mmCIF file of C-alpha atoms in Angstrom:
data_model
loop_
_atom_site.group_PDB
_atom_site.id
_atom_site.type_symbol
_atom_site.label_atom_id
_atom_site.label_comp_id
_atom_site.label_asym_id
_atom_site.label_seq_id
_atom_site.Cartn_x
_atom_site.Cartn_y
_atom_site.Cartn_z
ATOM 1 C CA MET A 1038 -23.035 -46.094 -42.322
ATOM 2 C CA MET A 1039 -19.297 -46.064 -42.891
ATOM 3 C CA LEU A 1040 -19.510 -42.318 -43.177
ATOM 4 C CA PHE A 1041 -21.046 -41.917 -39.707
ATOM 5 C CA ILE A 1042 -18.441 -44.168 -38.139
ATOM 6 C CA ALA A 1043 -15.714 -42.134 -39.851
ATOM 7 C CA ILE A 1044 -17.213 -38.870 -38.558
ATOM 8 C CA LEU A 1045 -17.545 -40.305 -35.034
ATOM 9 C CA ILE A 1046 -13.937 -41.551 -34.976
ATOM 10 C CA GLY A 1047 -12.791 -38.226 -36.419
ATOM 11 C CA CYS A 1048 -14.639 -36.375 -33.628
ATOM 12 C CA ILE A 1049 -13.161 -38.492 -30.858
ATOM 13 C CA VAL A 1050 -9.583 -38.440 -32.194
ATOM 14 C CA GLY A 1051 -9.862 -34.721 -32.951
ATOM 15 C CA ALA A 1052 -11.101 -33.958 -29.434
ATOM 16 C CA LEU A 1053 -8.229 -35.916 -27.923
ATOM 17 C CA ILE A 1054 -5.688 -34.131 -30.115
ATOM 18 C CA GLY A 1055 -7.246 -30.736 -29.422
ATOM 19 C CA VAL A 1056 -7.174 -31.230 -25.654
ATOM 20 C CA ASN A 1057 -3.571 -32.404 -25.650
ATOM 21 C CA ILE A 1058 -2.249 -29.817 -28.094
ATOM 22 C CA PRO A 1059 0.051 -27.146 -26.553
ATOM 23 C CA MET A 1060 -1.716 -23.893 -25.875
ATOM 24 C CA ILE A 1061 -2.026 -21.483 -28.791
ATOM 25 C CA PRO A 1062 -0.975 -17.902 -28.017
ATOM 26 C CA TYR A 1063 -3.955 -15.672 -27.446
ATOM 27 C CA THR A 1064 -2.916 -13.321 -30.263
ATOM 28 C CA TYR A 1065 -3.397 -16.084 -32.843
ATOM 29 C CA SER A 1066 -6.675 -17.336 -31.400
ATOM 30 C CA GLY A 1067 -8.526 -14.662 -33.387
ATOM 31 C CA TYR A 1068 -7.230 -16.108 -36.667
ATOM 32 C CA LEU A 1069 -8.074 -19.586 -35.482
ATOM 33 C CA ALA A 1070 -11.614 -18.554 -34.639
ATOM 34 C CA ILE A 1071 -12.125 -17.144 -38.136
ATOM 35 C CA ALA A 1072 -10.706 -20.343 -39.651
ATOM 36 C CA ILE A 1073 -13.103 -22.431 -37.557
ATOM 37 C CA ILE A 1074 -16.072 -20.331 -38.685
ATOM 38 C CA ALA A 1075 -15.022 -20.719 -42.331
ATOM 39 C CA ALA A 1076 -14.611 -24.480 -41.946
ATOM 40 C CA LEU A 1077 -17.988 -24.835 -40.258
ATOM 41 C CA ASP A 1078 -19.544 -22.850 -43.076
ATOM 42 C CA SER A 1079 -18.009 -25.282 -45.565
ATOM 43 C CA VAL A 1080 -19.349 -28.238 -43.588
ATOM 44 C CA PHE A 1081 -22.897 -26.887 -43.552
ATOM 45 C CA GLY A 1082 -22.602 -26.010 -47.231
ATOM 46 C CA ALA A 1083 -21.533 -29.579 -47.930
ATOM 47 C CA ILE A 1084 -24.480 -31.022 -46.000
ATOM 48 C CA SER A 1085 -27.008 -28.835 -47.771
ATOM 49 C CA SER A 1086 -25.501 -29.541 -51.204
ATOM 50 C CA SER A 1087 -25.446 -33.273 -50.525
ATOM 51 C CA LEU A 1088 -29.138 -33.085 -49.654
ATOM 52 C CA GLN A 1089 -29.700 -31.395 -52.980
ATOM 53 C CA LYS A 1090 -27.634 -34.146 -54.659
ATOM 54 C CA LYS A 1091 -25.092 -31.574 -55.783
ATOM 55 C CA PHE A 1092 -22.279 -32.626 -53.429
ATOM 56 C CA ASP A 1093 -18.812 -32.626 -54.918
ATOM 57 C CA MET A 1094 -15.902 -33.887 -52.874
ATOM 58 C CA LYS A 1095 -13.345 -31.649 -54.572
ATOM 59 C CA ILE A 1096 -15.387 -28.519 -54.023
ATOM 60 C CA PHE A 1097 -15.959 -29.389 -50.375
ATOM 61 C CA ILE A 1098 -12.313 -30.098 -49.571
ATOM 62 C CA SER A 1099 -11.029 -27.097 -51.503
ATOM 63 C CA GLY A 1100 -13.667 -24.834 -49.925
ATOM 64 C CA PHE A 1101 -12.886 -26.179 -46.480
ATOM 65 C CA PHE A 1102 -9.199 -25.341 -46.634
ATOM 66 C CA VAL A 1103 -9.121 -22.376 -48.992
ATOM 67 C CA ASN A 1104 -11.936 -20.562 -47.176
ATOM 68 C CA ALA A 1105 -10.206 -21.036 -43.835
ATOM 69 C CA ILE A 1106 -6.848 -19.861 -45.181
ATOM 70 C CA LEU A 1107 -8.397 -16.940 -47.045
ATOM 71 C CA ALA A 1108 -10.327 -15.865 -43.962
ATOM 72 C CA MET A 1109 -7.131 -15.886 -41.932
ATOM 73 C CA ALA A 1110 -5.275 -13.971 -44.629
ATOM 74 C CA LEU A 1111 -8.036 -11.383 -44.847
ATOM 75 C CA THR A 1112 -8.026 -10.961 -41.092
ATOM 76 C CA TYR A 1113 -4.282 -10.424 -41.163
ATOM 77 C CA LEU A 1114 -4.666 -7.904 -43.957
ATOM 78 C CA GLY A 1115 -7.409 -6.143 -42.003
ATOM 79 C CA GLN A 1116 -5.129 -5.827 -39.012
ATOM 80 C CA LYS A 1117 -2.423 -4.374 -41.203
ATOM 81 C CA LEU A 1118 -4.905 -1.923 -42.742
ATOM 82 C CA ASN A 1119 -6.508 -1.177 -39.376
ATOM 83 C CA VAL A 1120 -9.900 -2.363 -40.680
ATOM 84 C CA ASP A 1121 -11.917 -4.980 -38.842
ATOM 85 C CA ILE A 1122 -12.189 -7.322 -41.833
ATOM 86 C CA HIS A 1123 -12.664 -10.300 -39.544
ATOM 87 C CA LEU A 1124 -16.068 -8.854 -38.615
ATOM 88 C CA ALA A 1125 -17.081 -8.866 -42.285
ATOM 89 C CA ALA A 1126 -15.827 -12.427 -42.651
ATOM 90 C CA VAL A 1127 -17.776 -13.505 -39.591
ATOM 91 C CA VAL A 1128 -20.933 -11.833 -40.916
ATOM 92 C CA VAL A 1129 -20.590 -13.463 -44.338
ATOM 93 C CA PHE A 1130 -19.811 -16.928 -43.033
ATOM 94 C CA VAL A 1131 -22.483 -16.916 -40.341
ATOM 95 C CA GLY A 1132 -25.028 -15.611 -42.837
ATOM 96 C CA ARG A 1133 -24.174 -18.406 -45.219
ATOM 97 C CA MET A 1134 -24.341 -20.889 -42.372
ATOM 98 C CA PHE A 1135 -27.885 -19.747 -41.615
ATOM 99 C CA ASN A 1136 -28.783 -20.002 -45.298
ATOM 100 C CA ASN A 1137 -27.469 -23.540 -45.485
ATOM 101 C CA LEU A 1138 -29.202 -24.474 -42.247
ATOM 102 C CA GLY A 1139 -32.395 -23.057 -43.700
ATOM 103 C CA THR A 1140 -31.967 -25.192 -46.823
ATOM 104 C CA ILE A 1141 -31.432 -28.301 -44.702
ATOM 105 C CA ARG A 1142 -34.472 -27.512 -42.585
ATOM 106 C CA ARG A 1143 -36.651 -26.864 -45.598
ATOM 107 C CA TYR A 1144 -35.534 -30.130 -47.185
ATOM 108 C CA TYR A 1145 -36.559 -32.197 -44.187
ATOM 109 C CA VAL A 1146 -39.819 -30.335 -43.646
ATOM 110 C CA GLU A 1147 -40.769 -30.892 -47.297
ATOM 111 C CA LYS A 1148 -39.764 -34.503 -47.037
ATOM 112 C CA ILE A 1149 -42.040 -35.075 -44.030
ATOM 113 C CA THR A 1150 -44.977 -33.249 -45.590
ATOM 114 C CA ASP A 1151 -44.444 -35.113 -48.894
ATOM 115 C CA ARG A 1152 -44.543 -38.396 -47.030
ATOM 116 C CA LYS A 1153 -47.816 -37.475 -45.355
ATOM 117 C CA ILE A 1154 -49.352 -36.406 -48.645
ATOM 118 C CA ILE A 1155 -48.190 -39.607 -50.305
ATOM 119 C CA ALA A 1156 -49.565 -41.662 -47.403
ATOM 120 C CA LYS A 1157 -52.886 -39.870 -47.678
ATOM 121 C CA ALA A 1158 -52.967 -40.357 -51.439
ATOM 122 C CA GLU A 1159 -52.152 -44.036 -51.077
ATOM 123 C CA ALA A 1160 -54.930 -44.403 -48.495
ATOM 124 C CA THR A 1161 -57.457 -42.786 -50.814
ATOM 125 C CA ILE A 1162 -56.288 -44.960 -53.705
ATOM 126 C CA LYS A 1163 -56.700 -48.082 -51.560
ATOM 127 C CA GLU A 1164 -60.184 -47.046 -50.491
ATOM 128 C CA SER A 1165 -61.212 -46.279 -54.053
ATOM 129 C CA LYS A 1166 -59.874 -49.697 -55.117
ATOM 130 C CA LYS A 1167 -61.926 -51.394 -52.406
ATOM 131 C CA GLN A 1168 -64.990 -49.670 -53.549
ATOM 132 C CA MET B 741 -16.879 -47.387 -57.031
ATOM 133 C CA LYS B 742 -16.143 -49.098 -53.716
ATOM 134 C CA LYS B 743 -12.583 -47.775 -53.613
ATOM 135 C CA GLN B 744 -13.851 -44.292 -54.333
ATOM 136 C CA LYS B 745 -16.288 -44.536 -51.422
ATOM 137 C CA ILE B 746 -13.591 -45.579 -48.937
ATOM 138 C CA TYR B 747 -11.482 -42.717 -50.213
ATOM 139 C CA ILE B 748 -14.298 -40.246 -49.538
ATOM 140 C CA VAL B 749 -14.996 -41.694 -46.101
ATOM 141 C CA VAL B 750 -11.340 -41.437 -45.076
ATOM 142 C CA ILE B 751 -11.074 -37.857 -46.296
ATOM 143 C CA ILE B 752 -14.240 -36.807 -44.507
ATOM 144 C CA GLY B 753 -13.010 -38.494 -41.328
ATOM 145 C CA LEU B 754 -9.697 -36.661 -41.552
ATOM 146 C CA VAL B 755 -11.416 -33.340 -42.188
ATOM 147 C CA THR B 756 -13.725 -33.888 -39.224
ATOM 148 C CA MET B 757 -10.763 -34.746 -37.082
ATOM 149 C CA LEU B 758 -8.916 -31.631 -38.118
ATOM 150 C CA LEU B 759 -11.918 -29.371 -37.526
ATOM 151 C CA VAL B 760 -12.710 -30.823 -34.100
ATOM 152 C CA ALA B 761 -9.063 -30.726 -33.065
ATOM 153 C CA VAL B 762 -8.760 -27.051 -33.958
ATOM 154 C CA MET B 763 -12.060 -26.263 -32.242
ATOM 155 C CA PHE B 764 -11.052 -27.982 -29.019
ATOM 156 C CA ALA B 765 -7.657 -26.295 -29.065
ATOM 157 C CA GLN B 766 -9.437 -22.969 -29.422
ATOM 158 C CA PHE B 767 -11.872 -23.800 -26.603
ATOM 159 C CA LYS B 768 -8.965 -24.689 -24.378
ATOM 160 C CA THR B 769 -7.065 -21.534 -25.265
ATOM 161 C CA ILE B 770 -10.032 -19.287 -24.589
ATOM 162 C CA GLU B 771 -10.843 -21.043 -21.360
ATOM 163 C CA GLU B 772 -7.326 -21.034 -19.961
ATOM 164 C CA THR B 773 -6.323 -17.558 -20.993
ATOM 165 C CA ASP B 774 -6.463 -14.871 -18.386
ATOM 166 C CA ILE B 775 -8.233 -12.128 -20.315
ATOM 167 C CA THR B 776 -7.094 -9.419 -17.913
ATOM 168 C CA GLY B 777 -3.407 -10.343 -18.304
ATOM 169 C CA ILE B 778 -1.197 -8.019 -20.242
ATOM 170 C CA GLU B 779 0.299 -10.779 -22.403
ATOM 171 C CA THR B 780 -3.108 -11.778 -23.738
ATOM 172 C CA ALA B 781 -4.613 -8.344 -24.196
ATOM 173 C CA ARG B 782 -5.412 -7.241 -27.714
ATOM 174 C CA GLU B 783 -3.458 -4.481 -29.301
ATOM 175 C CA THR B 784 -6.135 -1.815 -28.907
ATOM 176 C CA GLU B 785 -6.607 -2.675 -25.251
ATOM 177 C CA LEU B 786 -2.863 -2.481 -24.796
ATOM 178 C CA ARG B 787 -2.841 0.905 -26.458
ATOM 179 C CA THR B 788 -5.506 2.331 -24.175
ATOM 180 C CA MET B 789 -3.804 0.802 -21.177
ATOM 181 C CA LEU B 790 -0.490 2.264 -22.254
ATOM 182 C CA SER B 791 -1.915 5.729 -22.714
ATOM 183 C CA SER B 792 -3.671 5.640 -19.353
ATOM 184 C CA TRP B 793 -0.496 4.444 -17.678
ATOM 185 C CA LYS B 794 1.452 7.196 -19.414
ATOM 186 C CA GLU B 795 -1.016 9.739 -18.093
ATOM 187 C CA LYS B 796 -0.707 8.271 -14.642
ATOM 188 C CA TYR B 797 3.065 8.298 -14.918
ATOM 189 C CA GLU B 798 3.091 11.953 -15.898
ATOM 190 C CA GLU B 799 0.750 12.800 -13.050
ATOM 191 C CA THR B 800 2.892 10.890 -10.614
ATOM 192 C CA ALA B 801 6.064 12.479 -11.916
ATOM 193 C CA GLN B 802 4.515 15.890 -11.433
ATOM 194 C CA ARG B 803 3.469 14.955 -7.928
ATOM 195 C CA LEU B 804 6.966 13.668 -7.282
ATOM 196 C CA THR B 805 8.554 16.973 -8.222
ATOM 197 C CA GLU B 806 6.014 18.811 -6.110
ATOM 198 C CA THR B 807 6.704 16.575 -3.161
ATOM 199 C CA GLN B 808 10.429 16.988 -3.618
ATOM 200 C CA ASN B 809 9.993 20.727 -3.610
ATOM 201 C CA THR B 810 8.064 20.550 -0.369
ATOM 202 C CA ILE B 811 10.695 18.234 1.057
ATOM 203 C CA ASP B 812 13.395 20.739 0.164
ATOM 204 C CA GLU B 813 11.392 23.454 1.817
ATOM 205 C CA TYR B 814 10.953 21.324 4.900
ATOM 206 C CA LYS B 815 14.672 20.583 4.936
ATOM 207 C CA ARG B 816 15.442 24.259 4.844
ATOM 208 C CA THR B 817 13.006 24.893 7.681
ATOM 209 C CA ILE B 818 14.516 22.016 9.615
ATOM 210 C CA ALA B 819 17.992 23.509 9.213
ATOM 211 C CA SER B 820 16.810 26.857 10.516
ATOM 212 C CA ASN B 821 14.803 25.122 13.219
ATOM 213 C CA GLU B 822 17.859 23.225 14.351
ATOM 214 C CA GLU B 823 19.736 26.450 14.854
ATOM 215 C CA SER B 824 16.928 27.948 16.839
ATOM 216 C CA SER B 825 16.394 24.751 18.779
ATOM 217 C CA GLU B 826 20.072 24.699 19.705
ATOM 218 C CA ILE B 827 19.714 28.203 21.037
ATOM 219 C CA LEU B 828 16.559 27.135 22.823
ATOM 220 C CA ASP B 829 18.342 24.138 24.299
ATOM 221 C CA GLN B 830 21.091 26.307 25.612
ATOM 222 C CA GLU B 831 18.589 28.701 27.090
ATOM 223 C CA LEU B 832 16.665 25.842 28.629
ATOM 224 C CA GLU B 833 19.823 24.451 30.192
ATOM 225 C CA GLN B 834 20.714 27.791 31.636
ATOM 226 C CA THR B 835 17.211 28.320 32.907
ATOM 227 C CA ASN B 836 17.191 24.888 34.503
ATOM 228 C CA LEU B 837 20.498 25.684 36.163
ATOM 229 C CA LEU B 838 19.117 28.950 37.435
ATOM 230 C CA LEU B 839 15.908 27.395 38.662
ATOM 231 C CA GLY B 840 17.656 24.537 40.402
ATOM 232 C CA LYS B 841 16.116 21.787 38.339
ATOM 233 C CA THR B 842 19.461 20.065 37.800
ATOM 234 C CA ASP B 843 22.208 18.689 40.001
ATOM 235 C CA VAL B 844 25.099 21.118 40.003
ATOM 236 C CA VAL B 845 28.719 20.752 40.977
ATOM 237 C CA GLY B 846 31.324 23.410 41.686
ATOM 238 C CA ASN B 847 33.624 25.009 44.197
ATOM 239 C CA GLY B 848 32.180 26.736 47.225
ATOM 240 C CA VAL B 849 31.814 26.683 50.940
ATOM 241 C CA ILE B 850 30.074 24.459 53.454
ATOM 242 C CA VAL B 851 28.663 25.937 56.652
ATOM 243 C CA THR B 852 27.695 23.471 59.330
ATOM 244 C CA LEU B 853 25.428 24.668 62.132
ATOM 245 C CA THR B 854 24.911 22.317 65.031
ATOM 246 C CA ASP B 855 22.618 22.537 68.058
ATOM 247 C CA ASN B 856 24.552 22.560 71.309
ATOM 248 C CA ASP B 857 23.626 22.742 74.991
ATOM 249 C CA VAL B 858 23.545 26.520 75.009
ATOM 250 C CA GLN B 859 21.845 27.481 71.762
ATOM 251 C CA THR B 860 19.635 25.759 69.215
ATOM 252 C CA ILE B 861 19.759 26.871 65.635
ATOM 253 C CA SER B 862 16.616 28.741 64.616
ATOM 254 C CA ALA B 863 15.027 29.187 61.217
ATOM 255 C CA ASP B 864 16.018 32.853 61.362
ATOM 256 C CA ASP B 865 19.674 31.877 61.598
ATOM 257 C CA LEU B 866 19.350 29.787 58.459
ATOM 258 C CA LEU B 867 17.455 32.562 56.693
ATOM 259 C CA VAL B 868 20.123 35.084 57.560
ATOM 260 C CA LEU B 869 22.824 32.693 56.415
ATOM 261 C CA VAL B 870 21.096 32.018 53.088
ATOM 262 C CA ASN B 871 20.557 35.730 52.627
ATOM 263 C CA GLU B 872 24.206 36.477 53.254
ATOM 264 C CA LEU B 873 25.315 33.726 50.943
ATOM 265 C CA ARG B 874 23.125 35.201 48.228
ATOM 266 C CA LEU B 875 24.564 38.621 48.912
ATOM 267 C CA ALA B 876 28.009 37.110 48.475
ATOM 268 C CA GLY B 877 26.998 35.781 45.084
ATOM 269 C CA ALA B 878 26.177 32.127 45.767
ATOM 270 C CA GLU B 879 24.805 30.504 42.673
ATOM 271 C CA ALA B 880 23.353 27.410 44.281
ATOM 272 C CA ILE B 881 22.473 26.808 47.904
ATOM 273 C CA SER B 882 21.196 23.768 49.751
ATOM 274 C CA ILE B 883 20.316 23.013 53.362
ATOM 275 C CA ASN B 884 20.770 19.330 54.254
ATOM 276 C CA ASP B 885 20.714 18.612 50.506
ATOM 277 C CA LYS B 886 17.445 20.467 50.059
ATOM 278 C CA ARG B 887 17.915 22.885 47.231
ATOM 279 C CA ILE B 888 17.037 26.476 47.957
ATOM 280 C CA VAL B 889 15.214 27.902 44.958
ATOM 281 C CA ASN B 890 13.370 31.156 44.551
ATOM 282 C CA MET B 891 10.148 29.668 45.945
ATOM 283 C CA SER B 892 11.751 27.762 48.797
ATOM 284 C CA GLU B 893 10.752 28.591 52.326
ATOM 285 C CA ILE B 894 12.714 28.304 55.560
ATOM 286 C CA VAL B 895 10.222 28.456 58.359
ATOM 287 C CA ALA B 896 9.905 27.321 61.925
ATOM 288 C CA VAL B 897 6.861 25.256 62.665
ATOM 289 C CA GLY B 898 6.745 24.405 66.348
ATOM 290 C CA ASP B 899 10.106 22.947 67.279
ATOM 291 C CA SER B 900 11.155 21.933 63.807
ATOM 292 C CA ILE B 901 12.358 23.786 60.771
ATOM 293 C CA LEU B 902 10.762 23.206 57.382
ATOM 294 C CA VAL B 903 12.723 23.653 54.209
ATOM 295 C CA ASN B 904 10.874 22.981 50.952
ATOM 296 C CA THR B 905 7.999 21.663 53.119
ATOM 297 C CA GLU B 906 10.266 18.992 54.568
ATOM 298 C CA ARG B 907 11.669 18.814 58.080
ATOM 299 C CA VAL B 908 15.357 19.394 58.592
ATOM 300 C CA THR B 909 17.208 18.736 61.826
ATOM 301 C CA SER B 910 20.571 19.511 63.330
ATOM 302 C CA PRO B 911 23.270 19.443 62.113
ATOM 303 C CA TYR B 912 22.329 21.809 59.363
ATOM 304 C CA VAL B 913 24.772 21.504 56.488
ATOM 305 C CA VAL B 914 24.470 24.523 54.249
ATOM 306 C CA LYS B 915 26.288 24.136 50.944
ATOM 307 C CA ALA B 916 26.845 27.045 48.592
ATOM 308 C CA ILE B 917 28.519 27.195 45.205
ATOM 309 C CA GLY B 918 29.977 30.484 44.099
ATOM 310 C CA ASP B 919 33.137 32.539 44.223
ATOM 311 C CA GLN B 920 34.940 30.623 46.973
ATOM 312 C CA THR B 921 37.097 33.398 48.352
ATOM 313 C CA TYR B 922 34.315 35.964 48.167
ATOM 314 C CA LEU B 923 31.871 33.687 49.949
ATOM 315 C CA PHE B 924 34.430 32.766 52.566
ATOM 316 C CA SER B 925 35.486 36.309 53.278
ATOM 317 C CA ALA B 926 31.931 37.627 53.351
ATOM 318 C CA LEU B 927 30.929 35.104 56.004
ATOM 319 C CA SER B 928 34.037 35.366 58.093
ATOM 320 C CA LEU B 929 34.261 39.156 58.417
ATOM 321 C CA LYS B 930 35.671 40.104 61.787
ATOM 322 C CA ASN B 931 32.931 40.937 64.334
ATOM 323 C CA SER B 932 30.160 41.690 61.814
ATOM 324 C CA GLY B 933 30.389 38.511 59.747
ATOM 325 C CA PHE B 934 27.907 35.683 60.113
ATOM 326 C CA ILE B 935 30.370 33.303 61.757
ATOM 327 C CA ASP B 936 31.595 35.744 64.331
ATOM 328 C CA THR B 937 28.195 37.103 65.298
ATOM 329 C CA HIS B 938 26.723 33.665 65.723
ATOM 330 C CA THR B 939 29.654 32.020 67.470
ATOM 331 C CA SER B 940 29.652 34.900 69.880
ATOM 332 C CA ASN B 941 26.016 34.001 70.643
ATOM 333 C CA GLY B 942 27.243 30.564 71.633
ATOM 334 C CA GLU B 943 26.126 28.766 68.513
ATOM 335 C CA THR B 944 28.294 26.099 66.925
ATOM 336 C CA VAL B 945 29.055 27.234 63.387
ATOM 337 C CA GLU B 946 31.755 25.808 61.154
ATOM 338 C CA LEU B 947 32.849 27.197 57.835
ATOM 339 C CA VAL B 948 34.977 25.254 55.369
ATOM 340 C CA GLN B 949 35.985 25.812 51.788
ATOM 341 C CA GLN B 950 35.575 22.814 49.548
ATOM 342 C CA ASN B 951 36.037 22.041 45.881
ATOM 343 C CA ASN B 952 33.588 20.049 43.799
ATOM 344 C CA ILE B 953 30.598 20.397 46.030
ATOM 345 C CA THR B 954 27.572 18.621 44.601
ATOM 346 C CA ILE B 955 24.228 20.261 45.173
ATOM 347 C CA PRO B 956 21.228 18.161 44.189
ATOM 348 C CA ALA B 957 18.302 19.343 42.128
ATOM 349 C CA TYR B 958 15.153 20.641 43.697
ATOM 350 C CA SER B 959 12.969 17.746 44.735
ATOM 351 C CA SER B 960 9.851 18.263 46.714
ATOM 352 C CA SER B 961 6.290 17.124 46.948
ATOM 353 C CA ARG B 962 5.315 20.604 45.903
ATOM 354 C CA GLU B 963 5.487 21.000 42.205
ATOM 355 C CA LEU B 964 8.175 23.328 41.110
ATOM 356 C CA MET B 965 7.405 26.441 39.170
ATOM 357 C CA SER B 966 3.752 25.853 38.630
ATOM 358 C CA LEU B 967 2.225 29.266 38.783
ATOM 359 C CA ASN B 968 -1.495 29.238 39.267
ATOM 360 C CA TYR B 969 -2.162 32.849 40.033
ATOM 361 C CA ALA B 970 0.636 34.928 38.601
ATOM 362 C CA LYS B 971 0.153 35.504 34.886
ATOM 363 C CA GLU B 972 2.439 37.169 32.418
ATOM 364 C CA VAL B 973 1.443 40.689 31.466
ATOM 365 C CA GLU B 974 0.481 40.709 27.848
ATOM 366 C CA GLU B 975 2.259 43.353 25.876
ATOM 367 C CA GLU B 976 0.330 45.208 23.278
#
């Protein structure tokens, strides 16, 4: 419960800050986009790992920042080398995001089906007890 | 355990805030940036733009030199044209003078013929006078300020005399510009000159020399020098 309130407040305050922030030069917006993709990937990774009860705060925070910074650094390096590394980064991060989303989806689908099976089993048990 | 949980919640809130802030800043940047502007163009776009502009510049520079060459040529032609047009202007002026299209001024003589009780002046008298003036080298002649040009007529129609299709009446003032002394002496020859022969007929004729006579340009309802039938012979 506290967690959701924290996320909500974070969203609102973040949106306000983002709208009022001075404009970022267009040249750097490419780096920023890569950083955002990396951060989002970390967030989805965190959600899926927390569903699997493997969530670790340190790994999440370090992944969040280090992935973003590394992605930016790689993009910079790619520009220096005249290779579109940012494309590779985008592919990797988006692929991982889809993987994580798939994990989350599978978790909830299994949960719902499990519940139904359990309900059915309970119903049959009750009936057998009555008889 | 409780302290740990608050810690986690605060960190996750901060992280969310950071992520959303950066995302919104990015949204704003993308939305507000004019993609077609030069300042925001990516390096590769700039490179292609630069090369295309360079090409255009080279093309334009080439065209500029070509145009300058043509301008120089035109200037040269203009210079030569100016010379020829000056000559043409001079010729035109002279031709206009000859044809009587301009007012002229100069020294000459004025002959005044007046009807009297005995004799009236006839068109023949005027014709003879004009003829003699021409023989004496008159360069411009007018009768009552009607310029005599090469197509002018002096003709009697009924009781009146027409000059340049307009009626003239007594006194007839004939002005002529030319060599003053020659004109004067030619007209006033003893016995055979125009003055003597006509005064002896009883006509009133006066001859005076005058400087700075002004003879007006040809002006008539008939259009001057428009040849409808005579054509120039084409040389082969």
